[in-house]
PDB file of C-alpha atoms in Angstrom:
ATOM      1  CA  MET A   1    -204.975-154.269  54.274  1.00  0.00           C
ATOM      2  CA  ARG A   2    -206.691-154.270  50.902  1.00  0.00           C
ATOM      3  CA  ILE A   3    -206.395-156.900  48.171  1.00  0.00           C
ATOM      4  CA  ILE A   4    -206.797-155.577  44.650  1.00  0.00           C
ATOM      5  CA  PHE A   5    -207.560-158.211  42.042  1.00  0.00           C
ATOM      6  CA  VAL A   6    -207.195-157.499  38.310  1.00  0.00           C
ATOM      7  CA  ARG A   7    -207.970-159.849  35.460  1.00  0.00           C
ATOM      8  CA  HIS A   8    -205.441-159.692  32.609  1.00  0.00           C
ATOM      9  CA  GLY A   9    -206.080-157.547  29.547  1.00  0.00           C
ATOM     10  CA  GLU A  10    -207.519-158.649  26.220  1.00  0.00           C
ATOM     11  CA  PRO A  11    -205.376-161.668  25.285  1.00  0.00           C
ATOM     12  CA  ASP A  12    -203.902-163.417  22.329  1.00  0.00           C
ATOM     13  CA  TYR A  13    -204.399-166.861  23.861  1.00  0.00           C
ATOM     14  CA  ASP A  14    -202.311-168.668  21.263  1.00  0.00           C
ATOM     15  CA  LYS A  15    -199.254-166.526  22.007  1.00  0.00           C
ATOM     16  CA  ASP A  16    -200.129-166.018  25.701  1.00  0.00           C
ATOM     17  CA  CYS A  17    -199.669-162.270  25.514  1.00  0.00           C
ATOM     18  CA  LEU A  18    -201.791-159.151  25.189  1.00  0.00           C
ATOM     19  CA  THR A  19    -203.261-157.824  21.988  1.00  0.00           C
ATOM     20  CA  ASP A  20    -202.555-154.195  21.099  1.00  0.00           C
ATOM     21  CA  ASN A  21    -205.918-153.351  22.627  1.00  0.00           C
ATOM     22  CA  GLY A  22    -205.010-155.410  25.703  1.00  0.00           C
ATOM     23  CA  ILE A  23    -201.853-153.330  26.127  1.00  0.00           C
ATOM     24  CA  SER A  24    -203.974-150.176  26.017  1.00  0.00           C
ATOM     25  CA  GLN A  25    -206.252-151.711  28.659  1.00  0.00           C
ATOM     26  CA  ALA A  26    -203.282-152.582  30.877  1.00  0.00           C
ATOM     27  CA  LYS A  27    -201.924-149.033  30.608  1.00  0.00           C
ATOM     28  CA  ALA A  28    -205.354-147.616  31.490  1.00  0.00           C
ATOM     29  CA  THR A  29    -205.485-149.932  34.502  1.00  0.00           C
ATOM     30  CA  ALA A  30    -202.091-148.700  35.693  1.00  0.00           C
ATOM     31  CA  ILE A  31    -203.434-145.147  35.591  1.00  0.00           C
ATOM     32  CA  ARG A  32    -206.576-146.295  37.455  1.00  0.00           C
ATOM     33  CA  LEU A  33    -204.396-147.745  40.232  1.00  0.00           C
ATOM     34  CA  LYS A  34    -201.725-145.029  40.405  1.00  0.00           C
ATOM     35  CA  ASP A  35    -203.163-143.420  43.556  1.00  0.00           C
ATOM     36  CA  GLU A  36    -203.647-146.700  45.425  1.00  0.00           C
ATOM     37  CA  ASN A  37    -201.194-147.366  48.243  1.00  0.00           C
ATOM     38  CA  ILE A  38    -199.792-150.445  46.526  1.00  0.00           C
ATOM     39  CA  LYS A  39    -196.789-152.009  48.243  1.00  0.00           C
ATOM     40  CA  ALA A  40    -196.470-155.203  46.183  1.00  0.00           C
ATOM     41  CA  VAL A  41    -197.496-156.445  42.742  1.00  0.00           C
ATOM     42  CA  PHE A  42    -198.134-160.132  42.090  1.00  0.00           C
ATOM     43  CA  ALA A  43    -199.113-162.023  38.954  1.00  0.00           C
ATOM     44  CA  SER A  44    -199.772-165.440  37.553  1.00  0.00           C
ATOM     45  CA  PRO A  45    -196.650-166.646  35.707  1.00  0.00           C
ATOM     46  CA  MET A  46    -198.573-166.748  32.423  1.00  0.00           C
ATOM     47  CA  GLY A  47    -197.514-164.165  29.859  1.00  0.00           C
ATOM     48  CA  ARG A  48    -200.790-162.292  29.571  1.00  0.00           C
ATOM     49  CA  ALA A  49    -200.989-161.738  33.330  1.00  0.00           C
ATOM     50  CA  MET A  50    -197.321-160.789  33.749  1.00  0.00           C
ATOM     51  CA  GLN A  51    -197.547-158.346  30.852  1.00  0.00           C
ATOM     52  CA  THR A  52    -200.680-156.719  32.286  1.00  0.00           C
ATOM     53  CA  ALA A  53    -199.048-156.412  35.708  1.00  0.00           C
ATOM     54  CA  SER A  54    -195.873-154.829  34.338  1.00  0.00           C
ATOM     55  CA  PHE A  55    -197.495-151.448  33.686  1.00  0.00           C
ATOM     56  CA  THR A  56    -198.900-151.086  37.204  1.00  0.00           C
ATOM     57  CA  ALA A  57    -195.616-152.277  38.721  1.00  0.00           C
ATOM     58  CA  SER A  58    -193.712-149.683  36.694  1.00  0.00           C
ATOM     59  CA  GLU A  59    -196.116-146.931  37.776  1.00  0.00           C
ATOM     60  CA  HIS A  60    -195.319-147.720  41.428  1.00  0.00           C
ATOM     61  CA  GLY A  61    -191.607-148.401  40.991  1.00  0.00           C
ATOM     62  CA  LEU A  62    -192.062-152.051  41.902  1.00  0.00           C
ATOM     63  CA  SER A  63    -191.184-155.404  40.364  1.00  0.00           C
ATOM     64  CA  VAL A  64    -193.706-158.131  39.601  1.00  0.00           C
ATOM     65  CA  GLU A  65    -193.513-161.215  41.818  1.00  0.00           C
ATOM     66  CA  GLU A  66    -194.818-164.422  40.256  1.00  0.00           C
ATOM     67  CA  LEU A  67    -197.554-166.399  41.993  1.00  0.00           C
ATOM     68  CA  PRO A  68    -197.369-169.855  40.370  1.00  0.00           C
ATOM     69  CA  PHE A  69    -200.538-171.056  42.093  1.00  0.00           C
ATOM     70  CA  MET A  70    -202.578-168.368  40.287  1.00  0.00           C
ATOM     71  CA  HIS A  71    -201.835-169.985  36.902  1.00  0.00           C
ATOM     72  CA  GLU A  72    -205.058-170.334  34.905  1.00  0.00           C
ATOM     73  CA  ILE A  73    -207.099-173.446  35.672  1.00  0.00           C
ATOM     74  CA  ASN A  74    -207.800-176.352  33.371  1.00  0.00           C
ATOM     75  CA  TRP A  75    -210.761-178.721  33.297  1.00  0.00           C
ATOM     76  CA  GLY A  76    -212.068-182.018  31.973  1.00  0.00           C
ATOM     77  CA  GLY A  77    -212.970-185.560  32.970  1.00  0.00           C
ATOM     78  CA  GLU A  78    -214.553-188.714  31.653  1.00  0.00           C
ATOM     79  CA  MET A  79    -218.243-188.543  30.765  1.00  0.00           C
ATOM     80  CA  LEU A  80    -218.496-184.813  31.541  1.00  0.00           C
ATOM     81  CA  PRO A  81    -220.565-182.661  29.169  1.00  0.00           C
ATOM     82  CA  TYR A  82    -219.065-179.570  27.540  1.00  0.00           C
ATOM     83  CA  ASP A  83    -215.591-181.131  27.953  1.00  0.00           C
ATOM     84  CA  GLY A  84    -215.921-180.373  31.659  1.00  0.00           C
ATOM     85  CA  HIS A  85    -216.050-176.595  31.091  1.00  0.00           C
ATOM     86  CA  PRO A  86    -216.737-175.357  34.643  1.00  0.00           C
ATOM     87  CA  TRP A  87    -218.589-172.157  33.714  1.00  0.00           C
ATOM     88  CA  THR A  88    -221.175-173.978  31.608  1.00  0.00           C
ATOM     89  CA  LEU A  89    -221.410-176.803  34.133  1.00  0.00           C
ATOM     90  CA  ALA A  90    -221.950-174.290  36.938  1.00  0.00           C
ATOM     91  CA  TYR A  91    -224.933-172.834  35.096  1.00  0.00           C
ATOM     92  CA  ASP A  92    -226.422-176.281  34.507  1.00  0.00           C
ATOM     93  CA  LEU A  93    -225.799-177.348  38.107  1.00  0.00           C
ATOM     94  CA  ILE A  94    -227.654-174.344  39.470  1.00  0.00           C
ATOM     95  CA  CYS A  95    -230.553-174.834  37.054  1.00  0.00           C
ATOM     96  CA  GLU A  96    -230.810-178.586  37.607  1.00  0.00           C
ATOM     97  CA  SER A  97    -229.831-178.929  41.269  1.00  0.00           C
ATOM     98  CA  PRO A  98    -229.958-175.583  43.104  1.00  0.00           C
ATOM     99  CA  GLU A  99    -229.781-177.464  46.399  1.00  0.00           C
ATOM    100  CA  SER A 100    -226.210-178.400  45.469  1.00  0.00           C
ATOM    101  CA  LEU A 101    -225.121-174.857  46.354  1.00  0.00           C
ATOM    102  CA  LYS A 102    -225.792-175.470  50.044  1.00  0.00           C
ATOM    103  CA  GLY A 103    -222.471-175.657  51.850  1.00  0.00           C
ATOM    104  CA  ASP A 104    -219.924-177.762  50.003  1.00  0.00           C
ATOM    105  CA  ASN A 105    -222.494-180.028  48.338  1.00  0.00           C
ATOM    106  CA  TRP A 106    -221.430-178.773  44.908  1.00  0.00           C
ATOM    107  CA  MET A 107    -218.064-180.505  45.381  1.00  0.00           C
ATOM    108  CA  GLU A 108    -219.808-183.895  45.357  1.00  0.00           C
ATOM    109  CA  HIS A 109    -221.882-183.199  42.263  1.00  0.00           C
ATOM    110  CA  PRO A 110    -220.770-185.308  39.248  1.00  0.00           C
ATOM    111  CA  TYR A 111    -220.095-182.140  37.238  1.00  0.00           C
ATOM    112  CA  PHE A 112    -217.312-181.163  39.626  1.00  0.00           C
ATOM    113  CA  LYS A 113    -216.338-184.157  41.759  1.00  0.00           C
ATOM    114  CA  ASP A 114    -214.127-185.819  39.133  1.00  0.00           C
ATOM    115  CA  ASN A 115    -213.407-182.703  37.113  1.00  0.00           C
ATOM    116  CA  ILE A 116    -209.706-181.804  37.040  1.00  0.00           C
ATOM    117  CA  CYS A 117    -210.683-178.202  37.722  1.00  0.00           C
ATOM    118  CA  MET A 118    -211.034-179.360  41.333  1.00  0.00           C
ATOM    119  CA  ASP A 119    -207.312-180.079  41.498  1.00  0.00           C
ATOM    120  CA  TYR A 120    -206.774-176.418  40.692  1.00  0.00           C
ATOM    121  CA  TYR A 121    -209.498-175.370  43.121  1.00  0.00           C
ATOM    122  CA  ASP A 122    -207.861-177.253  45.997  1.00  0.00           C
ATOM    123  CA  ARG A 123    -204.381-175.996  45.161  1.00  0.00           C
ATOM    124  CA  ILE A 124    -205.355-172.340  44.755  1.00  0.00           C
ATOM    125  CA  SER A 125    -207.391-172.401  47.959  1.00  0.00           C
ATOM    126  CA  ALA A 126    -204.565-173.935  49.983  1.00  0.00           C
ATOM    127  CA  GLU A 127    -201.805-171.819  48.463  1.00  0.00           C
ATOM    128  CA  SER A 128    -203.772-168.594  48.838  1.00  0.00           C
ATOM    129  CA  ASP A 129    -204.056-169.274  52.575  1.00  0.00           C
ATOM    130  CA  ILE A 130    -200.289-169.670  52.798  1.00  0.00           C
ATOM    131  CA  PHE A 131    -199.806-166.541  50.696  1.00  0.00           C
ATOM    132  CA  LEU A 132    -202.060-164.372  52.871  1.00  0.00           C
ATOM    133  CA  GLN A 133    -200.203-165.425  56.008  1.00  0.00           C
ATOM    134  CA  ARG A 134    -197.322-163.329  54.649  1.00  0.00           C
ATOM    135  CA  PHE A 135    -199.516-160.324  55.369  1.00  0.00           C
ATOM    136  CA  GLY A 136    -200.678-161.356  58.823  1.00  0.00           C
ATOM    137  CA  LEU A 137    -203.938-162.977  57.692  1.00  0.00           C
ATOM    138  CA  LYS A 138    -204.443-166.526  58.949  1.00  0.00           C
ATOM    139  CA  ARG A 139    -207.405-168.544  57.742  1.00  0.00           C
ATOM    140  CA  GLU A 140    -209.573-169.923  60.549  1.00  0.00           C
ATOM    141  CA  GLY A 141    -212.551-171.846  59.258  1.00  0.00           C
ATOM    142  CA  ASP A 142    -214.357-169.525  56.871  1.00  0.00           C
ATOM    143  CA  ILE A 143    -212.832-166.224  58.034  1.00  0.00           C
ATOM    144  CA  TYR A 144    -209.403-164.827  58.878  1.00  0.00           C
ATOM    145  CA  ARG A 145    -207.529-163.710  61.966  1.00  0.00           C
ATOM    146  CA  CYS A 146    -205.328-160.660  61.567  1.00  0.00           C
ATOM    147  CA  SER A 147    -202.026-160.426  63.433  1.00  0.00           C
ATOM    148  CA  ASP A 148    -200.687-157.343  61.629  1.00  0.00           C
ATOM    149  CA  ASN A 149    -203.237-154.755  60.529  1.00  0.00           C
ATOM    150  CA  LYS A 150    -201.489-152.779  57.795  1.00  0.00           C
ATOM    151  CA  GLU A 151    -203.010-150.074  55.636  1.00  0.00           C
ATOM    152  CA  ASP A 152    -201.073-151.215  52.572  1.00  0.00           C
ATOM    153  CA  ALA A 153    -202.602-152.666  49.430  1.00  0.00           C
ATOM    154  CA  ILE A 154    -201.364-155.520  47.293  1.00  0.00           C
ATOM    155  CA  VAL A 155    -202.493-156.196  43.737  1.00  0.00           C
ATOM    156  CA  ILE A 156    -202.840-159.598  42.088  1.00  0.00           C
ATOM    157  CA  PHE A 157    -203.081-159.983  38.307  1.00  0.00           C
ATOM    158  CA  ALA A 158    -204.508-163.302  37.169  1.00  0.00           C
ATOM    159  CA  HIS A 159    -207.288-164.942  35.162  1.00  0.00           C
ATOM    160  CA  GLY A 160    -210.999-165.586  34.901  1.00  0.00           C
ATOM    161  CA  GLY A 161    -210.714-169.113  36.302  1.00  0.00           C
ATOM    162  CA  SER A 162    -207.990-168.856  38.927  1.00  0.00           C
ATOM    163  CA  GLY A 163    -209.462-165.537  40.027  1.00  0.00           C
ATOM    164  CA  ALA A 164    -212.895-167.118  40.460  1.00  0.00           C
ATOM    165  CA  VAL A 165    -211.359-169.798  42.675  1.00  0.00           C
ATOM    166  CA  PHE A 166    -209.509-167.167  44.714  1.00  0.00           C
ATOM    167  CA  ILE A 167    -212.677-165.091  45.174  1.00  0.00           C
ATOM    168  CA  SER A 168    -214.770-168.175  45.970  1.00  0.00           C
ATOM    169  CA  HIS A 169    -212.363-169.185  48.728  1.00  0.00           C
ATOM    170  CA  LEU A 170    -211.736-165.666  50.040  1.00  0.00           C
ATOM    171  CA  LEU A 171    -215.450-164.872  50.395  1.00  0.00           C
ATOM    172  CA  ASN A 172    -216.513-168.425  51.309  1.00  0.00           C
ATOM    173  CA  LEU A 173    -218.923-168.643  48.370  1.00  0.00           C
ATOM    174  CA  PRO A 174    -219.644-171.799  46.320  1.00  0.00           C
ATOM    175  CA  PHE A 175    -217.408-171.915  43.262  1.00  0.00           C
ATOM    176  CA  PRO A 176    -220.309-172.547  40.805  1.00  0.00           C
ATOM    177  CA  TYR A 177    -222.108-169.530  42.268  1.00  0.00           C
ATOM    178  CA  VAL A 178    -219.099-167.264  41.680  1.00  0.00           C
ATOM    179  CA  LEU A 179    -218.671-168.597  38.136  1.00  0.00           C
ATOM    180  CA  THR A 180    -222.302-167.836  37.333  1.00  0.00           C
ATOM    181  CA  ALA A 181    -223.266-164.786  39.392  1.00  0.00           C
ATOM    182  CA  MET A 182    -219.994-162.848  39.553  1.00  0.00           C
ATOM    183  CA  PRO A 183    -218.480-162.485  36.066  1.00  0.00           C
ATOM    184  CA  TYR A 184    -215.794-159.863  35.564  1.00  0.00           C
ATOM    185  CA  GLY A 185    -214.204-158.515  32.420  1.00  0.00           C
ATOM    186  CA  VAL A 186    -210.676-157.995  31.175  1.00  0.00           C
ATOM    187  CA  CYS A 187    -208.650-155.507  33.219  1.00  0.00           C
ATOM    188  CA  SER A 188    -211.534-155.142  35.662  1.00  0.00           C
ATOM    189  CA  VAL A 189    -210.577-153.999  39.149  1.00  0.00           C
ATOM    190  CA  SER A 190    -212.023-155.654  42.258  1.00  0.00           C
ATOM    191  CA  ILE A 191    -210.996-154.609  45.765  1.00  0.00           C
ATOM    192  CA  PHE A 192    -211.417-156.546  49.006  1.00  0.00           C
ATOM    193  CA  ASP A 193    -211.022-154.834  52.372  1.00  0.00           C
ATOM    194  CA  MET A 194    -209.302-157.109  54.909  1.00  0.00           C
ATOM    195  CA  ALA A 195    -209.489-154.778  57.915  1.00  0.00           C
ATOM    196  CA  PRO A 196    -210.422-156.423  61.252  1.00  0.00           C
ATOM    197  CA  LEU A 197    -213.898-155.826  62.622  1.00  0.00           C
ATOM    198  CA  GLY A 198    -213.342-154.534  66.143  1.00  0.00           C
ATOM    199  CA  THR A 199    -211.190-157.450  67.269  1.00  0.00           C
ATOM    200  CA  ASP A 200    -208.632-159.305  65.197  1.00  0.00           C
ATOM    201  CA  LEU A 201    -211.178-161.287  63.188  1.00  0.00           C
ATOM    202  CA  VAL A 202    -211.558-160.430  59.521  1.00  0.00           C
ATOM    203  CA  ILE A 203    -214.560-160.984  57.305  1.00  0.00           C
ATOM    204  CA  PRO A 204    -213.430-159.903  53.831  1.00  0.00           C
ATOM    205  CA  LYS A 205    -215.557-157.038  52.549  1.00  0.00           C
ATOM    206  CA  VAL A 206    -216.182-156.328  48.878  1.00  0.00           C
ATOM    207  CA  GLU A 207    -215.235-152.690  48.408  1.00  0.00           C
ATOM    208  CA  ILE A 208    -215.669-152.700  44.641  1.00  0.00           C
ATOM    209  CA  PHE A 209    -216.190-155.442  42.075  1.00  0.00           C
ATOM    210  CA  ASN A 210    -215.666-155.575  38.306  1.00  0.00           C
ATOM    211  CA  ASP A 211    -214.835-151.893  37.912  1.00  0.00           C
ATOM    212  CA  MET A 212    -214.147-151.325  34.202  1.00  0.00           C
ATOM    213  CA  GLY A 213    -214.938-147.619  34.079  1.00  0.00           C
ATOM    214  CA  HIS A 214    -211.292-146.757  33.480  1.00  0.00           C
ATOM    215  CA  LEU A 215    -211.169-148.625  30.158  1.00  0.00           C
ATOM    216  CA  GLY A 216    -213.358-146.289  28.141  1.00  0.00           C
ATOM    217  CA  GLU A 217    -213.109-146.972  24.404  1.00  0.00           C
ATOM    218  CA  VAL A 218    -210.633-149.840  24.865  1.00  0.00           C
ATOM    219  CA  ARG A 219    -213.073-151.952  26.875  1.00  0.00           C
ATOM    220  CA  LYS A 220    -214.301-154.172  23.984  1.00  0.00           C
ATOM    221  CA  GLU A 221    -215.106-157.247  26.012  1.00  0.00           C
ATOM    222  CA  LYS A 222    -218.258-159.034  27.094  1.00  0.00           C
ATOM    223  CA  LEU A 223    -218.507-160.039  30.735  1.00  0.00           C
ATOM    224  CA  ARG A 224    -217.692-163.660  30.083  1.00  0.00           C
ATOM    225  CA  PHE A 225    -215.148-165.969  31.619  1.00  0.00           C
ATOM    226  CA  GLU A 226    -212.793-167.588  29.156  1.00  0.00           C
ATOM    227  CA  LYS A 227    -209.690-169.630  29.574  1.00  0.00           C
TER     228      LYS A 227
END
C-alpha cells in the first residue's frame, strides 16, 4: 500500500477556500495523480482541503471522505513566545537546545509541553493509527505490522500543520525536526510506501517528498508552513 499526502492549494484563509490560482493548482495535482492506483480519497473537513481533494476524486470517479482528525492544528499557551507558533518555536528549540530532539525530549520542552498544539499532536497521532488499521496496518511501537498487503494507494489532502504531525508520527521523527527540516509547499505531493519488508513488518519508506513539478507557472508559493 502507498499513502499519498497532498497539502491543499493556495488558500484564501479568511474564506477557507482556494484562490483562483489554488484551483488551478488543485486541477494540476489531479492530472499529476491520474495514473496512480488510487482507491480512496480523504481530506480534512476544512474547505480548502475538501476543495483541493474534489478534483482528484472526480478524476478517479470517487467521493471525498472527510477525516476530521486531519483538521488544521492550532497553537498557543501562557508565556510562550511568538504566540506559541510551533514552526518558529521548533527553529528556536533546535538552535537553543539541540539535545531536545533526542527521543521524545522535545515534548517536555517548555515551548511544546504546555502548547495547545500538543493536544492536536496527540489526537492526530492516535487517530491516524486507528485510521491505518482500516488498511491492515497496525502500529507496534515505532513501526507497523501489515495484515493485508494491498497494492492500492490512498490519498490524503490536508494542511501544513496536521500534515507535519501525521508525517512526524508515521516516520517516527521529532515533530520540531519535521517542522524545520521538511517543509512542503501548496499542492505538493509526498508518497510513502507501506509495503512489508520480507515479513509482515513495515517501516514506512519515503518514495517522494514535496513534489511540486506538476504545478509549473501556478506554483507561486514559498516553501513555508502557514496555518
